Tab-separated table of C-alpha atoms in Angstrom:
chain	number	residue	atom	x	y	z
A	952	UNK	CA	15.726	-35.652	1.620
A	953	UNK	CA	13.195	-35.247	4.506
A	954	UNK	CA	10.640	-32.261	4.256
A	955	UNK	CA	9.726	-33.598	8.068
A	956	UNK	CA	11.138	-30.581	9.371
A	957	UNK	CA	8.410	-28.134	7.320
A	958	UNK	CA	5.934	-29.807	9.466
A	959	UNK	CA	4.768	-27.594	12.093
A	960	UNK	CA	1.655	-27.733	14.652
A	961	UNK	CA	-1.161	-24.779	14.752
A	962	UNK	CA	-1.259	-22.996	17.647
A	963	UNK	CA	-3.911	-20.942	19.046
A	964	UNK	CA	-2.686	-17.699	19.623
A	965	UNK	CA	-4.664	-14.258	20.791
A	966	UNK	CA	-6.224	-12.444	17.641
A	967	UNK	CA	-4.944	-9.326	16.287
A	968	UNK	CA	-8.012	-7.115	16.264
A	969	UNK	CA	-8.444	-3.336	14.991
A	970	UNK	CA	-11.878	-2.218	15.441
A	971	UNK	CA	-12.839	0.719	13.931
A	972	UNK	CA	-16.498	3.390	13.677
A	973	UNK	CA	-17.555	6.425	13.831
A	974	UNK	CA	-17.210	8.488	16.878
A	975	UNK	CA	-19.180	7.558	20.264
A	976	UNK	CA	-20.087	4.287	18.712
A	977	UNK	CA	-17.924	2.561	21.675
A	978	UNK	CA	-14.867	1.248	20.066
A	979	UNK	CA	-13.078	2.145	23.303
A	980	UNK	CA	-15.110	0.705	25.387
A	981	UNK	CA	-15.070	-2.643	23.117
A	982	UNK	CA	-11.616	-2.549	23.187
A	983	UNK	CA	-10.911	-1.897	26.636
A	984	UNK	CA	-13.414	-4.802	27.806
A	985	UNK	CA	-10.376	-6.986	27.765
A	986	UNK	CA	-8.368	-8.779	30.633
A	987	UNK	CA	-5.598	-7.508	32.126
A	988	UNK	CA	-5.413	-4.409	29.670
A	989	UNK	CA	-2.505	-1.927	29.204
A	990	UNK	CA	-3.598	0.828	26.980
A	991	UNK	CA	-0.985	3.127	24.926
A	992	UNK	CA	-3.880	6.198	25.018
A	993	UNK	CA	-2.967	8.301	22.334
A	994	UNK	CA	-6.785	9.816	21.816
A	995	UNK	CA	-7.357	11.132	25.324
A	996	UNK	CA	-10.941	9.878	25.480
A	997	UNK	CA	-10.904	6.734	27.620
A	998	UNK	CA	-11.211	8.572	31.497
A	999	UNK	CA	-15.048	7.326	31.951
A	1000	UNK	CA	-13.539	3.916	30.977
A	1001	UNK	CA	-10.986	4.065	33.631
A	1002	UNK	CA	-13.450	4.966	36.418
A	1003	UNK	CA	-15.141	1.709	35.802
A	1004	UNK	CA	-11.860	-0.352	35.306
A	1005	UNK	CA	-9.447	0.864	37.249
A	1006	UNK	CA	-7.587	-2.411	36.713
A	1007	UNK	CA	-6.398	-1.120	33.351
A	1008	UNK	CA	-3.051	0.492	33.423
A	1009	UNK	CA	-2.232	3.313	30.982
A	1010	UNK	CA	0.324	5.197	29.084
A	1011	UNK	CA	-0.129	8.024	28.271
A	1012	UNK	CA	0.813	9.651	24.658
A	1013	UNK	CA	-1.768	11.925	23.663
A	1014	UNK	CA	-0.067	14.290	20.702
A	1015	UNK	CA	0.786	17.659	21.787
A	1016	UNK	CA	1.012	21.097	19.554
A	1017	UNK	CA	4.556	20.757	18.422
A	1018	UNK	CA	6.117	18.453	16.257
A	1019	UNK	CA	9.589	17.887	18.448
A	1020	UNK	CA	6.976	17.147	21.339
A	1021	UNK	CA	5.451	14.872	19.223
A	1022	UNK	CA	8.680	13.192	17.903
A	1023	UNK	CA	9.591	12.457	21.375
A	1024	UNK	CA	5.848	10.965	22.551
A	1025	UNK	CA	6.443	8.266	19.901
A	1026	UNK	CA	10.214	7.203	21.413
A	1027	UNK	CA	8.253	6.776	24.301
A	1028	UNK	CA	5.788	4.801	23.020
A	1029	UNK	CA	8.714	2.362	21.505
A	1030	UNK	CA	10.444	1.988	25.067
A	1031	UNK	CA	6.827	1.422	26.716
A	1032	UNK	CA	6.564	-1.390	24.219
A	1033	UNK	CA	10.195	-2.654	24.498
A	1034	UNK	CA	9.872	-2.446	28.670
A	1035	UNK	CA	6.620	-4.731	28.249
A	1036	UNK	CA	9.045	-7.264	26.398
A	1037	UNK	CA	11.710	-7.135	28.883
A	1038	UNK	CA	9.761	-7.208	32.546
A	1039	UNK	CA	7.521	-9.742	34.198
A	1040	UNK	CA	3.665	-8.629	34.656
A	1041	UNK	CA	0.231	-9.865	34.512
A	1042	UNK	CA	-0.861	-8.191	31.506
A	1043	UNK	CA	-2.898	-9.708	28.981
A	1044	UNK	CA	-3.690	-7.905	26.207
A	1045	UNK	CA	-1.971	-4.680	24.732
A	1046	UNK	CA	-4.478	-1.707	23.029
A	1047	UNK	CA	-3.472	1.086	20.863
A	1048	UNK	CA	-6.089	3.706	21.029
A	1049	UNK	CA	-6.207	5.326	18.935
A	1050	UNK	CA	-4.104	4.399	15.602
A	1051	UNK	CA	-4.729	7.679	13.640
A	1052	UNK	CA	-3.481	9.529	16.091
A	1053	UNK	CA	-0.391	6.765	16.704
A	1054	UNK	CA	0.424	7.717	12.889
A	1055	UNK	CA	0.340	12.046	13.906
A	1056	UNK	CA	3.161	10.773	16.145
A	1057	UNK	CA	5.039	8.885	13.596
A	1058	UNK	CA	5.003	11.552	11.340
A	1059	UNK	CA	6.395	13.832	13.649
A	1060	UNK	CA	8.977	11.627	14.411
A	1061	UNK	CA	9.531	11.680	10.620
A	1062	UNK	CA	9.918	15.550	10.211
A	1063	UNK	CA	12.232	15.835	13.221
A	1064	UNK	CA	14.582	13.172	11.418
A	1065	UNK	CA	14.384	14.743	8.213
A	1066	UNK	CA	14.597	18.451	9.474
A	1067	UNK	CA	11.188	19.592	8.249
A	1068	UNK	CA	7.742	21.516	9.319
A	1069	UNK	CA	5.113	19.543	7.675
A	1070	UNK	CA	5.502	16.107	5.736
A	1071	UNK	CA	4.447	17.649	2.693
A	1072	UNK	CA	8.000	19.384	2.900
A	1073	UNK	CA	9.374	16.247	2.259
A	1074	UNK	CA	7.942	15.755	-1.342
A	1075	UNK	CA	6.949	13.210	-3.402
A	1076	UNK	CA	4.840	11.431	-0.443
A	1077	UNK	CA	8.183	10.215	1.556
A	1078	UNK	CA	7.315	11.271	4.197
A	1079	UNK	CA	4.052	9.126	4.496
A	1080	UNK	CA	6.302	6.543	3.512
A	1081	UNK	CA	8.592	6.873	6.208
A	1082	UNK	CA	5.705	7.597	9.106
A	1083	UNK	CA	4.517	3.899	7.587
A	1084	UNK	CA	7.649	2.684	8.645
A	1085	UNK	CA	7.573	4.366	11.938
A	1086	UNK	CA	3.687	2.359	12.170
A	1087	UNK	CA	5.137	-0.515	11.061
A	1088	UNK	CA	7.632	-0.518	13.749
A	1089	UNK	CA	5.294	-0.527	16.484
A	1090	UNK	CA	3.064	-3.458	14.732
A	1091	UNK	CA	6.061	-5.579	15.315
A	1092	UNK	CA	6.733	-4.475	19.101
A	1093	UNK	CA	3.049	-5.846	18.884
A	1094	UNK	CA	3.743	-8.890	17.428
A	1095	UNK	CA	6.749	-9.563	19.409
A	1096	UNK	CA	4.489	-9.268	23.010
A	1097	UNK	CA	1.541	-11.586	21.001
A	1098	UNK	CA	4.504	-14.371	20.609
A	1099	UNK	CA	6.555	-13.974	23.845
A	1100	UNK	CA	3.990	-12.518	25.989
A	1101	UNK	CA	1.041	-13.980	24.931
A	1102	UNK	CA	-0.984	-10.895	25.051
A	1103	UNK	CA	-3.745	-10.093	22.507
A	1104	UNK	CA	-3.370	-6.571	20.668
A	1105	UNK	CA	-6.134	-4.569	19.498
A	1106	UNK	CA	-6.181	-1.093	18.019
A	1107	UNK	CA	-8.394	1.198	17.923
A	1108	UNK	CA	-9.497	3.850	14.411
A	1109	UNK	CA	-11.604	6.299	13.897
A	1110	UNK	CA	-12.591	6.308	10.203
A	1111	UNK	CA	-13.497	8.236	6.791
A	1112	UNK	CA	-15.095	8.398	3.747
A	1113	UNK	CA	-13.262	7.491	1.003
A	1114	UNK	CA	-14.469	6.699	-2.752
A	1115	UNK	CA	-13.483	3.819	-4.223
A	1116	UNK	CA	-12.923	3.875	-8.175
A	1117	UNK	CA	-13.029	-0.001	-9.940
A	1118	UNK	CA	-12.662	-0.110	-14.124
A	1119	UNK	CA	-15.701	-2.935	-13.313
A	1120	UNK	CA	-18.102	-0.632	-11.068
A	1121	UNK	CA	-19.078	2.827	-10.422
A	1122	UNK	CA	-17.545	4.611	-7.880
A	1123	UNK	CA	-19.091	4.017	-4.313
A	1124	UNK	CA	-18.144	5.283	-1.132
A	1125	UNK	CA	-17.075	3.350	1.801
A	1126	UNK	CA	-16.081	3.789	5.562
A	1127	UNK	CA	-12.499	3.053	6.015
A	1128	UNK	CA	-9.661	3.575	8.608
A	1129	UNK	CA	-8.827	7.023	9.327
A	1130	UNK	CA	-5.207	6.494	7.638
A	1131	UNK	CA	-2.737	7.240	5.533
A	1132	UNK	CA	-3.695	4.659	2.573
A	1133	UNK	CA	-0.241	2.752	2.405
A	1134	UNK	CA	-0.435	2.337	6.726
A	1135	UNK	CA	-4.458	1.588	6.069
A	1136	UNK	CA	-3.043	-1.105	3.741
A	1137	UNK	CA	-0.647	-2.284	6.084
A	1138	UNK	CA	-3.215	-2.384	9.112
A	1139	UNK	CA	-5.665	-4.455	7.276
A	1140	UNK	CA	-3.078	-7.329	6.402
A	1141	UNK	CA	-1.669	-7.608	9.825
A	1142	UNK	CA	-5.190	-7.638	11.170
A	1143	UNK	CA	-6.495	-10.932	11.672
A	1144	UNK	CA	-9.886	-8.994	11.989
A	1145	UNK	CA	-11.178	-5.586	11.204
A	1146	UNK	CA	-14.501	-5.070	12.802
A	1147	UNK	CA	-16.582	-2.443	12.099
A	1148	UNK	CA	-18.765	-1.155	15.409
A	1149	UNK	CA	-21.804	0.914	14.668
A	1150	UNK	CA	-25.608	1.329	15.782
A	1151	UNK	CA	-28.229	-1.009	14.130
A	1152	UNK	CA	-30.336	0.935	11.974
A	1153	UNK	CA	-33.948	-0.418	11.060
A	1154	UNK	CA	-35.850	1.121	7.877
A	1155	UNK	CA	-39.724	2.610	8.816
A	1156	UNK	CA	-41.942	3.873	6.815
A	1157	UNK	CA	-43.772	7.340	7.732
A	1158	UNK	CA	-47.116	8.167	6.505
A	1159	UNK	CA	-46.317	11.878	4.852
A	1160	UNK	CA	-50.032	12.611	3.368
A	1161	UNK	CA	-51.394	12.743	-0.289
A	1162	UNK	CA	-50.340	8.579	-0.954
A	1163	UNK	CA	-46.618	9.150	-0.333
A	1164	UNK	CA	-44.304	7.411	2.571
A	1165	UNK	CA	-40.848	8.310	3.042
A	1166	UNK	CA	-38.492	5.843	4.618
A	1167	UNK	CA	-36.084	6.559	7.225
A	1168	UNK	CA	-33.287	4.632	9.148
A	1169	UNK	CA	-34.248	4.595	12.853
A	1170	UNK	CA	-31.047	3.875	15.200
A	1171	UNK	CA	-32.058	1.385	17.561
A	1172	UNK	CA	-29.589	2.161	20.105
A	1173	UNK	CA	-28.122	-1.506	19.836
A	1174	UNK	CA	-24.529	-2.051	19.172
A	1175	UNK	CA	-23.871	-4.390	16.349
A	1176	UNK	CA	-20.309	-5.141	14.975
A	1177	UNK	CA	-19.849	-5.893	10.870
A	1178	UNK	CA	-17.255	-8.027	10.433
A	1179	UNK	CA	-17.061	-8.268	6.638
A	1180	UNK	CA	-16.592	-6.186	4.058
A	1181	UNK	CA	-20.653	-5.099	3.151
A	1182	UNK	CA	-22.939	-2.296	4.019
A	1183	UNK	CA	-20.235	0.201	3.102
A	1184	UNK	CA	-17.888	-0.654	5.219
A	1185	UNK	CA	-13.915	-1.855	4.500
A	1186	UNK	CA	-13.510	-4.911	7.351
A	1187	UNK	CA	-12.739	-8.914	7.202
A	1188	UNK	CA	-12.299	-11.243	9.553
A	1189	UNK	CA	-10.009	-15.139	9.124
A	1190	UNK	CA	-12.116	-16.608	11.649
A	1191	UNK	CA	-14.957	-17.334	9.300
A	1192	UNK	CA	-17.614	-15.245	11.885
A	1193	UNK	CA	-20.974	-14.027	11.158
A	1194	UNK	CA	-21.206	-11.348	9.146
A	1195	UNK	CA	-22.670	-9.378	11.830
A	1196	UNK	CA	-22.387	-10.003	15.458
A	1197	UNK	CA	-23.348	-8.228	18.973
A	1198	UNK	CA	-20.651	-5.155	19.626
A	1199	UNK	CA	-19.362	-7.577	23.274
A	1200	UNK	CA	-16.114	-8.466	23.694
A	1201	UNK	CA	-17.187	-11.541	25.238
A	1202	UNK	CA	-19.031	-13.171	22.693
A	1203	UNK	CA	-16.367	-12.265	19.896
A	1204	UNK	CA	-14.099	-14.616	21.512
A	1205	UNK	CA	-17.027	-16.990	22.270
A	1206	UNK	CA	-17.548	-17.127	18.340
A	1207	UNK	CA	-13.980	-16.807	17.363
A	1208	UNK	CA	-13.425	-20.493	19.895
A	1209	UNK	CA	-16.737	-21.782	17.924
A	1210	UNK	CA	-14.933	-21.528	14.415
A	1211	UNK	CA	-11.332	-22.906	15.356
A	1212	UNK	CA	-13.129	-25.706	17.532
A	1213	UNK	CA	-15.179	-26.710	14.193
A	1214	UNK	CA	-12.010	-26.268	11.894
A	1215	UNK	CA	-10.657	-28.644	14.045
A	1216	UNK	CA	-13.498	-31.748	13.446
């Protein structure tokens, strides 16, 4: 018997990106640097963007105050998706912005199927479990316009601080995305890269009087993205990038064609 037909050729396809920081640190902006971008905005912060791109087309599903409105945002979220399968356009990459509040609309969605108020009515954690579904859902509408489309997706998180507990360490804390843990999980193995964008910080060294000198971060101002997991922060990248690189669009494709062109010797 043949195993010829296990054979297959690598393809270059767009990376799946989720960039993630703390607020005002410009993951938007990052984000929204690409070509030919159609934004899902379900954070309601990207309107100074869109005066300086007005190339960018956008829909709209910013969560409202009740859940049934809610429910209904993310059906339309799902059709948006499944009408940029169906019909012809120019666009070239798809953003989510942001994810945590993508996964407020899945679990309303959730709590209108099930007939509840609150997911914790639900017990047991199901109804995280079910919202991961919902998230999981619109990862593969993603995946679908990546393979048929050839756009790139990228999503966008705000994060928190969680503590992380090993039998081999102490507990430390780290910046991670702003989700539920199972849909954090999920996020960070569909992710070909998690990037971290922050503000470089440089350590001085203040005179204070009597012999002593404190030391104090300084923020630059200077946009720096980590792209594995160090300095406190849960990211990776599969493209073998350095482990910190400038917060530009640009150059993270410029690096990301570096490494596949030297896999490739």
């Amino acid at each position: 018997m043949s195993l010829d037909k296990y054979k297959r050729e690598a393809m270059e396809r767009p990376p799946k990106t989720t960039v993630e920081g703390e607020a005002g640190a410009g993951k938007s902006f990052f984000a929204l640097s690409a070509p030919k971008a159609f934004v899902i905005n379900t954070d309601d912060g990207i309107d100074e963007i869109l005066l300086r791109r007005p190339d960018i087309m956008v829909a709209d599903a910013v969560p409202v105050g009740d859940i049934e409105g809610n429910a209904k945002i993310y059906d339309g979220i799902i059709e948006t998706l499944t009408e940029l399968a169906r019909e012809k356009h120019d666009r070239k990459s798809i953003i989510i912005d942001s994810l945590d509040r993508l996964e407020m609309l899945a679990q309303a969605k959730v709590c209108v199927e099930h007939s509840i108020k609150a997911p914790e009515d639900l017990g047991y954690g199901k109804a995280y479990v079910y919202a991961r579904g919902k998230i999981q859902r619109v990862l593969a509408g993603l995946n679908y316009l990546r393979e048929h489309k050839g756009m790139e997706p990228i999503c966008v998180c705000h994060t928190q601080i969680r503590t992380i507990n090993k039998p081999t360490l102490e507990p430390y804390d780290i910046f991670t995305l702003k989700l539920h843990k199972a849909a954090s999980a999920d996020i960070m193995e569909w992710s070909d890269a998690v990037l971290f964008l922050t503000f470089k910080m440089i350590m001085q060294k203040k005179d204070t009087g009597f012999g002593r000198k404190d030391t104090r971060a300084i923020n630059t101002g200077e946009r720096i993205i980590y792209t594995t997991g160090s300095q406190g922060v849960d990211c990776k990248n599969r493209f073998g990038l350095p482990p910190e690189i400038p917060a530009d669009y640009g150059e993270y494709h410029k690096l990301i064609a570096e490494s596949r062109r030297q896999d490739a010797t």
